[in-house]
Coordinates of C-alpha atoms in Angstrom, one line a residue:
Chain V
M11 CA -154.9 137.9 -92.7
N12 CA -157.8 140.1 -93.8
E13 CA -158.6 137.9 -96.7
E14 CA -161.5 138.2 -99.2
R15 CA -164.3 135.8 -98.7
S16 CA -165.2 133.5 -101.7
R17 CA -168.7 132.7 -102.8
W18 CA -168.1 129.3 -101.3
F19 CA -167.8 130.6 -97.8
W20 CA -171.4 130.4 -96.7
P21 CA -172.3 127.1 -98.6
A22 CA -169.2 125.5 -97.1
L23 CA -170.0 126.9 -93.6
L24 CA -173.5 125.4 -93.8
A25 CA -172.4 122.1 -95.3
G26 CA -169.6 121.8 -92.8
W27 CA -171.7 122.5 -89.7
G28 CA -174.2 120.0 -91.1
L29 CA -171.5 117.4 -91.1
I30 CA -170.4 118.5 -87.6
A31 CA -174.1 118.1 -86.5
I32 CA -174.2 114.5 -87.9
G33 CA -171.1 113.8 -85.8
I34 CA -172.5 115.3 -82.6
V35 CA -175.9 113.6 -83.1
G36 CA -174.0 110.3 -83.6
L37 CA -172.0 110.8 -80.5
F38 CA -175.1 111.3 -78.4
S39 CA -177.1 108.5 -80.2
Q40 CA -174.4 106.1 -78.9
R41 CA -173.7 107.9 -75.7
D42 CA -173.2 104.6 -73.7
R43 CA -170.2 103.9 -76.0
T44 CA -168.9 107.3 -76.8
Q45 CA -169.5 109.0 -73.5
P46 CA -169.7 112.4 -75.3
F47 CA -169.0 114.6 -72.3
Q48 CA -165.9 112.7 -71.4
L49 CA -164.9 112.6 -75.1
V50 CA -165.2 116.3 -75.6
R51 CA -162.8 116.8 -72.7
Y52 CA -160.2 114.9 -74.6
V53 CA -160.9 117.0 -77.8
I54 CA -160.5 120.3 -75.9
G55 CA -157.7 118.9 -73.8
F56 CA -155.6 117.9 -76.9
L57 CA -156.2 121.4 -78.3
L58 CA -155.2 123.1 -75.1
V59 CA -152.1 120.9 -74.5
H60 CA -151.0 121.8 -78.0
D61 CA -151.7 125.5 -77.8
L62 CA -150.5 126.1 -74.2
V63 CA -147.7 123.5 -73.9
V64 CA -146.4 121.9 -77.1
A65 CA -146.4 125.0 -79.3
P66 CA -144.7 127.3 -76.7
L67 CA -142.1 124.6 -76.0
V68 CA -141.3 124.2 -79.7
I69 CA -141.0 127.9 -80.1
A70 CA -138.7 128.2 -77.0
A71 CA -136.5 125.4 -78.4
G72 CA -136.3 127.2 -81.7
W73 CA -135.4 130.4 -80.0
L74 CA -132.6 128.6 -78.0
V75 CA -131.2 127.2 -81.2
T76 CA -131.2 130.6 -82.8
R77 CA -129.7 132.2 -79.7
F78 CA -126.9 129.7 -79.0
V79 CA -126.0 127.8 -82.1
P80 CA -123.9 129.1 -85.0
A81 CA -126.0 129.9 -88.1
I82 CA -124.5 127.2 -90.2
A83 CA -125.7 124.4 -87.8
R84 CA -129.1 125.8 -87.1
A85 CA -131.2 124.2 -89.9
P86 CA -129.8 120.6 -89.5
L87 CA -130.1 120.9 -85.7
R88 CA -133.6 122.2 -85.8
A89 CA -134.6 119.4 -88.2
A90 CA -133.0 116.7 -86.1
L91 CA -134.5 118.0 -82.9
A92 CA -138.0 118.3 -84.4
L93 CA -137.9 114.8 -86.0
S94 CA -136.5 113.3 -82.8
A95 CA -139.2 114.8 -80.7
L96 CA -141.8 113.5 -83.2
V97 CA -140.3 110.0 -83.3
V98 CA -140.2 109.8 -79.5
A99 CA -143.7 111.2 -79.1
F100 CA -145.1 108.8 -81.7
S101 CA -143.3 105.8 -80.1
W102 CA -144.1 106.7 -76.5
P103 CA -146.9 104.1 -76.1
L104 CA -144.5 101.5 -77.6
L105 CA -141.6 102.5 -75.4
R106 CA -143.8 102.3 -72.3
R107 CA -145.4 99.1 -73.7
Y108 CA -148.9 100.3 -72.6
G109 CA -150.6 97.9 -75.0
E110 CA -148.6 94.8 -74.0
R111 CA -150.7 91.7 -73.6
A112 CA -149.7 88.9 -71.2
T113 CA -150.9 86.1 -73.4
N114 CA -150.2 87.6 -76.8
D115 CA -146.6 88.1 -77.8
S116 CA -147.5 89.3 -81.3
A117 CA -148.7 92.6 -79.8
L118 CA -145.7 95.0 -79.6
P119 CA -143.3 92.3 -80.7
L120 CA -140.1 94.4 -80.8
D121 CA -137.7 95.7 -78.2
Y122 CA -138.6 99.3 -78.8
G123 CA -136.0 100.4 -76.4
R124 CA -133.5 99.3 -79.1
T125 CA -135.5 100.1 -82.3
V126 CA -136.4 103.7 -81.4
P127 CA -132.7 104.6 -80.8
V128 CA -131.9 103.1 -84.2
V129 CA -134.3 105.4 -85.9
L130 CA -133.0 108.4 -83.9
A131 CA -129.4 107.4 -84.8
V132 CA -130.3 107.5 -88.5
V133 CA -132.0 110.9 -88.1
W134 CA -128.9 112.3 -86.3
A135 CA -126.5 110.7 -88.8
V136 CA -128.3 112.4 -91.6
A137 CA -128.3 115.7 -89.7
V138 CA -124.5 115.5 -89.1
G139 CA -124.0 114.6 -92.7
A140 CA -126.0 117.6 -93.8
L141 CA -124.0 119.8 -91.5
G142 CA -120.8 118.4 -92.9
V143 CA -122.0 119.2 -96.5
R144 CA -122.9 122.7 -95.4
V145 CA -119.5 123.3 -93.7
V146 CA -117.6 122.0 -96.8
N147 CA -119.7 124.2 -99.1
D148 CA -119.2 127.2 -96.9
R149 CA -115.4 126.8 -96.9
R150 CA -115.4 126.3 -100.6
H151 CA -117.5 129.4 -101.0
R152 CA -115.2 131.5 -98.7
R153 CA -112.1 130.2 -100.5
R154 CA -113.5 131.3 -103.8
Q155 CA -114.4 134.7 -102.4
V156 CA -110.8 135.1 -101.0
G157 CA -109.4 133.9 -104.4
G158 CA -111.6 136.4 -106.2
G159 CA -113.4 133.7 -108.2
S160 CA -116.9 133.7 -109.3
V161 CA -119.5 132.9 -106.6
G162 CA -122.5 132.8 -108.7
P163 CA -125.1 131.9 -109.6
Chain O
M8 CA -158.5 142.2 -75.3
N9 CA -155.1 143.7 -75.5
L10 CA -152.2 141.3 -76.1
P11 CA -148.9 141.9 -74.2
G12 CA -146.3 143.9 -76.1
P13 CA -143.7 141.1 -76.4
L14 CA -146.3 138.7 -77.7
L15 CA -147.3 141.2 -80.4
V16 CA -143.7 141.7 -81.4
W17 CA -143.1 137.9 -81.6
R18 CA -146.4 137.5 -83.6
D19 CA -145.6 140.1 -86.2
R20 CA -142.0 138.8 -86.6
A21 CA -143.3 135.3 -86.9
L22 CA -146.0 136.2 -89.4
A23 CA -143.3 137.8 -91.6
D24 CA -141.4 134.4 -91.7
P25 CA -142.0 132.7 -95.1
R26 CA -142.3 129.4 -93.3
R27 CA -145.4 130.8 -91.7
G28 CA -146.7 132.5 -94.8
D29 CA -149.9 131.8 -96.7
R30 CA -148.1 129.7 -99.3
T31 CA -146.6 127.4 -96.7
A32 CA -150.0 127.1 -94.9
A33 CA -151.7 126.5 -98.3
L34 CA -149.3 123.7 -99.4
L35 CA -149.5 122.0 -96.0
G36 CA -153.2 122.5 -95.8
I37 CA -153.7 120.8 -99.2
A38 CA -151.5 117.8 -98.2
L39 CA -153.2 117.5 -94.8
G40 CA -156.7 117.9 -96.3
G41 CA -155.9 115.1 -98.8
C42 CA -154.7 112.9 -96.0
F43 CA -157.9 113.5 -93.9
L44 CA -160.1 113.0 -96.9
V45 CA -158.5 109.6 -97.6
C46 CA -158.7 108.6 -94.0
F47 CA -162.4 109.7 -93.8
L48 CA -163.4 107.8 -96.9
T49 CA -161.5 104.6 -96.1
G50 CA -162.7 104.8 -92.5
L51 CA -166.3 105.3 -93.6
L52 CA -165.9 102.3 -95.9
S53 CA -164.6 100.2 -93.1
H54 CA -167.5 101.3 -90.9
L55 CA -170.0 100.4 -93.6
I56 CA -168.4 96.9 -94.1
Q57 CA -168.6 96.3 -90.3
H58 CA -172.1 97.7 -89.9
P59 CA -173.7 97.3 -93.3
P60 CA -177.0 99.1 -93.9
A61 CA -179.6 97.3 -96.0
W62 CA -178.5 99.0 -99.2
F63 CA -174.8 98.0 -98.8
E64 CA -173.4 94.6 -99.7
W65 CA -169.6 94.3 -99.5
P66 CA -168.3 92.0 -102.2
S67 CA -165.9 89.1 -101.7
R68 CA -163.7 90.3 -104.5
P69 CA -161.0 91.5 -105.1
A70 CA -159.8 89.4 -102.2
G71 CA -157.2 91.9 -101.0
L72 CA -159.2 95.1 -101.4
Y73 CA -159.9 95.7 -97.6
R74 CA -156.3 95.0 -96.9
V75 CA -155.4 97.9 -99.2
T76 CA -158.1 100.3 -98.0
Q77 CA -157.4 99.8 -94.3
G78 CA -153.7 99.7 -94.8
V79 CA -154.0 103.1 -96.6
H80 CA -156.2 104.4 -93.8
V81 CA -153.7 103.7 -91.1
A82 CA -150.6 104.6 -93.2
T83 CA -152.2 107.9 -94.3
G84 CA -153.1 108.7 -90.7
I85 CA -149.5 108.1 -89.6
A86 CA -148.2 110.2 -92.5
A87 CA -150.5 113.0 -91.5
V88 CA -149.0 113.3 -88.0
P89 CA -145.9 115.3 -88.9
L90 CA -148.0 117.3 -91.5
L91 CA -150.5 118.3 -88.8
F92 CA -147.8 119.5 -86.4
A93 CA -146.0 121.4 -89.2
K94 CA -149.3 123.1 -90.2
L95 CA -150.0 124.0 -86.6
W96 CA -146.5 125.4 -86.2
T97 CA -147.1 127.5 -89.3
V98 CA -150.4 129.0 -88.3
Y99 CA -149.9 129.2 -84.6
P100 CA -149.1 133.0 -84.6
R101 CA -152.5 133.6 -86.3
L102 CA -154.1 132.4 -83.0
F103 CA -153.1 135.9 -81.7
Q104 CA -154.6 137.9 -84.6
T105 CA -156.3 141.1 -83.7
P106 CA -159.1 141.9 -83.7
A107 CA -159.9 138.3 -82.6
V108 CA -163.3 138.5 -84.3
R109 CA -164.2 140.9 -87.1
D110 CA -167.8 140.0 -87.8
V111 CA -170.3 137.1 -87.5
A112 CA -168.9 135.2 -90.4
H113 CA -165.3 135.5 -89.0
A114 CA -166.6 134.4 -85.6
L115 CA -168.2 131.3 -87.1
E116 CA -165.0 130.6 -89.1
R117 CA -162.8 130.9 -86.0
L118 CA -165.3 128.9 -83.9
S119 CA -164.9 126.1 -86.5
L120 CA -161.2 125.9 -85.6
V121 CA -162.0 124.3 -82.3
P122 CA -163.6 121.1 -83.8
L123 CA -161.0 121.3 -86.7
I124 CA -157.8 121.4 -84.6
G125 CA -159.2 119.6 -81.6
G126 CA -160.8 117.0 -83.9
A127 CA -157.7 116.5 -86.0
L128 CA -155.5 116.0 -82.9
F129 CA -158.1 113.7 -81.4
M130 CA -158.3 111.6 -84.6
L131 CA -154.6 111.2 -84.9
V132 CA -153.7 110.7 -81.2
T133 CA -156.5 108.2 -80.6
G134 CA -155.8 106.4 -83.9
V135 CA -152.1 106.0 -83.1
A136 CA -152.9 104.8 -79.6
N137 CA -155.4 102.3 -81.0
I138 CA -152.9 100.7 -83.3
D139 CA -150.6 100.5 -80.2
L140 CA -153.5 98.8 -78.3
W141 CA -153.5 101.5 -75.7
Y142 CA -156.9 102.9 -74.5
P143 CA -156.3 105.5 -71.8
W144 CA -159.8 106.9 -72.1
P145 CA -163.3 105.9 -70.9
F146 CA -165.1 105.8 -74.3
F147 CA -165.2 102.9 -76.8
F148 CA -162.6 103.8 -79.5
P149 CA -164.3 102.7 -82.7
A150 CA -167.5 104.7 -81.9
G151 CA -165.7 107.8 -80.7
H152 CA -163.2 107.8 -83.6
Y153 CA -166.0 107.3 -86.1
W154 CA -168.4 110.0 -85.0
M155 CA -165.5 112.5 -84.4
A156 CA -164.4 111.8 -88.0
W157 CA -167.7 113.5 -89.1
V158 CA -167.1 116.4 -86.8
T159 CA -163.5 116.9 -88.0
I160 CA -164.3 116.5 -91.7
G161 CA -167.2 119.0 -91.3
A162 CA -164.9 121.5 -89.7
L163 CA -162.5 120.9 -92.5
V164 CA -165.2 121.7 -95.1
V165 CA -165.9 125.0 -93.2
H166 CA -162.1 125.8 -93.2
I167 CA -161.8 125.1 -96.9
G168 CA -164.7 127.4 -97.7
A169 CA -163.1 130.1 -95.6
K170 CA -159.6 129.7 -97.0
I171 CA -160.1 128.9 -100.6
T172 CA -159.5 132.4 -101.8
V173 CA -156.3 133.0 -99.9
T174 CA -155.1 129.5 -100.9
R175 CA -155.7 130.2 -104.6
T176 CA -153.9 133.5 -104.3
A177 CA -151.0 132.1 -102.4
L178 CA -150.5 129.2 -104.9
R179 CA -150.8 131.5 -107.9
R180 CA -147.9 133.6 -106.7
R181 CA -145.3 131.7 -108.8
S182 CA -143.6 134.6 -110.3
G183 CA -142.1 137.5 -108.4
A184 CA -139.7 138.0 -105.5
E185 CA -141.3 135.5 -103.2
V186 CA -141.0 132.5 -105.6
V187 CA -138.2 130.5 -104.2
N188 CA -137.6 130.8 -100.5
T189 CA -134.9 128.5 -99.1
D190 CA -136.3 128.5 -95.5
R191 CA -139.8 127.6 -96.7
R192 CA -138.5 124.9 -99.0
R193 CA -136.4 123.4 -96.2
F194 CA -139.3 123.5 -93.8
L195 CA -141.7 121.8 -96.2
T196 CA -138.9 119.2 -97.0
L197 CA -138.6 118.5 -93.3
A198 CA -142.4 118.0 -93.0
V199 CA -142.5 115.6 -95.9
A200 CA -139.3 113.8 -94.8
S201 CA -140.8 113.4 -91.3
S202 CA -143.9 111.8 -92.9
A203 CA -141.6 109.5 -94.9
V204 CA -139.7 108.5 -91.8
L205 CA -142.8 107.5 -89.9
T206 CA -144.3 105.8 -93.0
V207 CA -141.2 103.7 -93.7
A208 CA -140.8 102.8 -90.0
T209 CA -144.4 101.4 -89.8
I210 CA -145.6 100.4 -93.3
G211 CA -143.9 97.0 -93.0
Q212 CA -146.7 95.9 -90.7
T213 CA -148.8 95.4 -93.8
V214 CA -146.2 95.5 -96.7
A215 CA -144.3 92.3 -95.8
P216 CA -141.2 93.0 -97.9
L217 CA -140.6 96.1 -95.8
R218 CA -141.1 94.4 -92.4
R219 CA -137.5 94.6 -91.4
L220 CA -137.7 98.4 -91.6
A221 CA -140.8 98.5 -89.4
L222 CA -138.9 99.6 -86.3
L223 CA -141.8 101.7 -85.0
A224 CA -144.6 99.3 -85.9
P225 CA -146.8 97.8 -83.2
R226 CA -147.1 94.6 -85.3
R227 CA -144.9 92.5 -87.6
P228 CA -146.6 90.3 -90.1
D229 CA -144.1 87.5 -89.3
R230 CA -144.4 87.6 -85.5
G231 CA -146.9 85.6 -83.5
A232 CA -148.2 82.1 -83.0
Q233 CA -147.6 80.1 -86.2
G234 CA -145.6 83.0 -87.7
F235 CA -148.3 85.7 -87.9
P236 CA -150.0 88.1 -85.5
V237 CA -152.9 87.4 -83.2
N238 CA -155.4 90.1 -82.4
K239 CA -157.1 88.4 -79.4
S240 CA -155.6 85.3 -77.9
A241 CA -157.6 82.3 -76.8
A242 CA -156.8 83.1 -73.2
E243 CA -157.9 86.8 -73.6
A244 CA -161.2 85.6 -75.1
G245 CA -161.6 83.0 -72.3
V246 CA -162.1 80.1 -74.8
T247 CA -159.0 77.9 -74.2
A248 CA -160.8 75.1 -72.5
A249 CA -163.8 75.1 -74.9
A250 CA -161.6 75.3 -78.0
T251 CA -159.6 72.3 -76.9
D252 CA -162.5 70.2 -75.7
P253 CA -162.8 66.9 -77.6
S254 CA -166.6 67.1 -77.4
Y255 CA -166.5 70.2 -79.6
R256 CA -169.2 70.2 -82.4
L257 CA -170.1 72.6 -85.1
V258 CA -173.9 73.1 -85.4
V259 CA -175.6 74.4 -88.5
E260 CA -179.1 75.6 -87.9
R261 CA -181.9 77.5 -89.5
D262 CA -185.0 79.0 -87.8
G263 CA -183.9 77.5 -84.5
A264 CA -183.8 74.0 -86.0
E265 CA -180.6 72.0 -86.1
L266 CA -179.7 71.0 -89.6
V267 CA -176.4 69.2 -88.9
R268 CA -174.0 68.7 -86.1
L269 CA -170.4 67.9 -87.0
S270 CA -167.2 66.8 -85.1
I271 CA -163.7 67.8 -86.2
A272 CA -163.4 64.4 -87.9
D273 CA -166.7 65.0 -89.8
L274 CA -165.5 68.4 -90.9
R275 CA -162.3 66.9 -92.2
A276 CA -164.3 64.3 -94.1
L277 CA -166.0 67.0 -96.1
P278 CA -164.4 68.3 -99.3
Q279 CA -161.3 70.4 -98.2
R280 CA -160.4 73.5 -100.0
S281 CA -157.2 75.7 -99.7
A282 CA -156.9 79.4 -100.5
T283 CA -154.2 82.0 -99.9
L284 CA -155.9 84.9 -98.1
P285 CA -154.8 87.8 -96.0
I286 CA -155.9 88.5 -92.4
S287 CA -156.4 92.3 -92.6
C288 CA -156.8 93.9 -89.3
V289 CA -158.6 97.2 -88.9
E290 CA -155.5 98.4 -87.0
G291 CA -153.5 98.4 -90.2
W292 CA -151.5 95.2 -90.1
S293 CA -152.0 92.3 -92.4
A294 CA -150.5 88.8 -93.2
S295 CA -151.2 86.4 -96.1
K296 CA -151.5 82.7 -95.3
R297 CA -152.6 79.5 -97.0
W298 CA -155.7 78.3 -95.3
T299 CA -157.4 74.9 -95.6
G300 CA -160.9 73.9 -94.5
V301 CA -164.5 73.6 -95.6
A302 CA -165.9 76.2 -98.0
V303 CA -169.0 77.7 -96.4
R304 CA -171.1 76.9 -99.5
D305 CA -170.0 73.2 -99.2
L306 CA -170.9 73.2 -95.6
L307 CA -174.3 74.6 -96.5
A308 CA -174.7 71.9 -99.1
A309 CA -173.9 69.3 -96.6
A310 CA -176.5 70.7 -94.3
G311 CA -179.1 70.5 -97.0
V312 CA -179.0 74.2 -98.1
P313 CA -178.2 73.9 -101.8
E314 CA -178.0 77.6 -102.7
P315 CA -175.4 79.7 -100.9
T316 CA -177.1 82.2 -98.7
A317 CA -176.1 84.7 -95.9
V318 CA -175.1 83.1 -92.7
E319 CA -174.2 84.3 -89.2
V320 CA -171.1 82.7 -87.7
I321 CA -171.0 82.5 -83.9
S322 CA -168.0 82.0 -81.8
L323 CA -167.4 80.1 -78.5
E324 CA -166.5 83.5 -77.0
P325 CA -168.9 85.0 -74.5
P326 CA -171.4 87.1 -76.4
G327 CA -170.0 90.5 -77.4
L328 CA -169.6 92.9 -80.3
Y329 CA -167.1 90.6 -82.1
S330 CA -168.2 87.2 -81.0
Q331 CA -170.2 86.7 -84.2
S332 CA -170.2 88.0 -87.8
V333 CA -172.4 87.9 -90.8
V334 CA -171.3 86.4 -94.1
N335 CA -173.4 88.0 -96.8
G336 CA -174.8 86.0 -99.7
D337 CA -172.0 87.1 -102.1
Q338 CA -169.3 86.1 -99.7
A339 CA -171.0 82.8 -98.7
G340 CA -171.1 81.9 -102.4
D341 CA -167.4 82.6 -102.9
R342 CA -165.6 79.2 -103.0
D343 CA -162.7 80.7 -101.0
T344 CA -164.8 81.7 -98.0
L345 CA -163.7 79.0 -95.7
L346 CA -164.2 77.6 -92.2
A347 CA -160.6 76.8 -91.8
L348 CA -159.1 73.9 -89.8
D349 CA -155.5 74.4 -91.0
V350 CA -153.1 77.2 -91.8
E351 CA -149.9 76.6 -93.8
G352 CA -150.5 72.9 -93.6
E353 CA -150.7 72.7 -89.8
P354 CA -153.8 72.5 -87.6
L355 CA -154.8 76.0 -86.3
E356 CA -153.5 76.8 -82.9
P357 CA -156.1 78.1 -80.4
D358 CA -154.8 81.7 -80.6
H359 CA -155.7 81.6 -84.3
G360 CA -159.2 80.2 -83.8
A361 CA -158.8 76.4 -83.4
P362 CA -160.7 74.2 -83.8
L363 CA -162.4 76.2 -86.6
R364 CA -162.3 79.8 -87.8
L365 CA -163.9 81.8 -90.5
I366 CA -161.5 83.2 -93.2
G367 CA -163.0 84.8 -96.3
P368 CA -161.7 87.0 -99.1
N369 CA -162.0 90.8 -98.6
R370 CA -163.2 90.8 -95.0
P371 CA -161.9 92.8 -92.1
G372 CA -159.9 90.7 -89.6
V373 CA -162.4 91.5 -86.9
L374 CA -165.1 89.8 -89.0
Q375 CA -162.9 86.6 -89.5
T376 CA -164.6 85.1 -86.5
K377 CA -162.5 82.6 -84.5
W378 CA -163.5 79.5 -82.5
V379 CA -166.6 79.0 -84.6
T380 CA -169.2 76.8 -83.0
R381 CA -172.5 77.7 -84.7
V382 CA -173.5 78.7 -88.2
V383 CA -177.0 80.1 -88.5
V384 CA -178.6 80.2 -91.9
R385 CA -180.4 83.5 -92.5

């Protein structure tokens, strides 16, 4: 982590904070629309929710998988859990139909209570398939070892 | 500040994991940086088109260019969501690095992580909520999203300057023991596959052949009144009565003086022109339709303005940010910039802007003003 600084460090720092300043000045120049003090609460809030809630929960879930699931199933299970959480979080406003409009049926036109599970089913079907492939490969590998055949490369 | 012992143990173990190494962080960082750059440039372009400064005139051709740039903006933002979470998972143990700050430069670099990570999360969360038509915050989304884009891209520039050396070193390490790591490869594959899943499940809102796969899209190009989406309905805009009033007239004026006043029958008596053009929403959906009506330049000619010139098109809607739009000189001169009466051979329905709506090539949907009642020659 103790990396060497490049000659670009200070120019990038100055240019970057210059762009940040443009954004901040812009936020305040349209303060009636942007409500900068409210907005910054969301920016910091998203950061804190990630660092204090989401990241620890994901790490805890990973630890539980490592602790209680056989090694062969860990990778497909972790992948399916991560992607499922992502799909549900991404679809949450659709599932709850927050943006529904009484006089506009083209907004959120699908029954997301049905379509989201379809996506999740595909994710888990692929994960189960991957697990099956791993189990078959593992058995073949063991059989070769027992039979004294080559296991390489 | 001393960190608790178990946290230090976890951190050191996590940092030794190749999925959390410099190479993983570098590869994800490059992918994510590319996504944010694309989003920033396409977003900036959309902002310039909607709020053109004097030096900027957005052309009317190619007709589908805005559809592509804004479709790319939204699709890239969606694809970036899994990449951002993968990157944050990778670098999370570095949050607990000790000493927390080594010197002034390091302090500035770490301080820049607040607008970088907070800004990146803000851009993606608000962007996704916006396409889902969900606004659970007190600020106006376009203004907040636009100015925070500058903050986020600025913080990204600082981060690139700080990490360029370690990134180069990590990517150069192609020979040696660390070359192929199955865990890292699997992790990166998962990140890319997750992006692909969200992309495939949403891109059909603008790429019509993939619409049946758009299971997580907030719009479908084939759903809505007359078979395509509506952004704001006539009822939402409060124009249902005015839009269906038989006494409706279109007024063309210049310098406050009325040049011509036309009924629907008068408009239909003018030369009619048809063009296949997309409605391209800033929210990333689009739908191509065949529109028929009066070309703006023909209307101007009928009003005694022989040379096409910029006009302001004003809606029956109560005055607001999107109740009017400007058609610049180039667009007004395009034969396919229409004030449409029909779509796909049928009269427009009120939700699509009846009795008369603007539809021009290469314009954002939000500037394709509906329920047009006045055209002001500039």
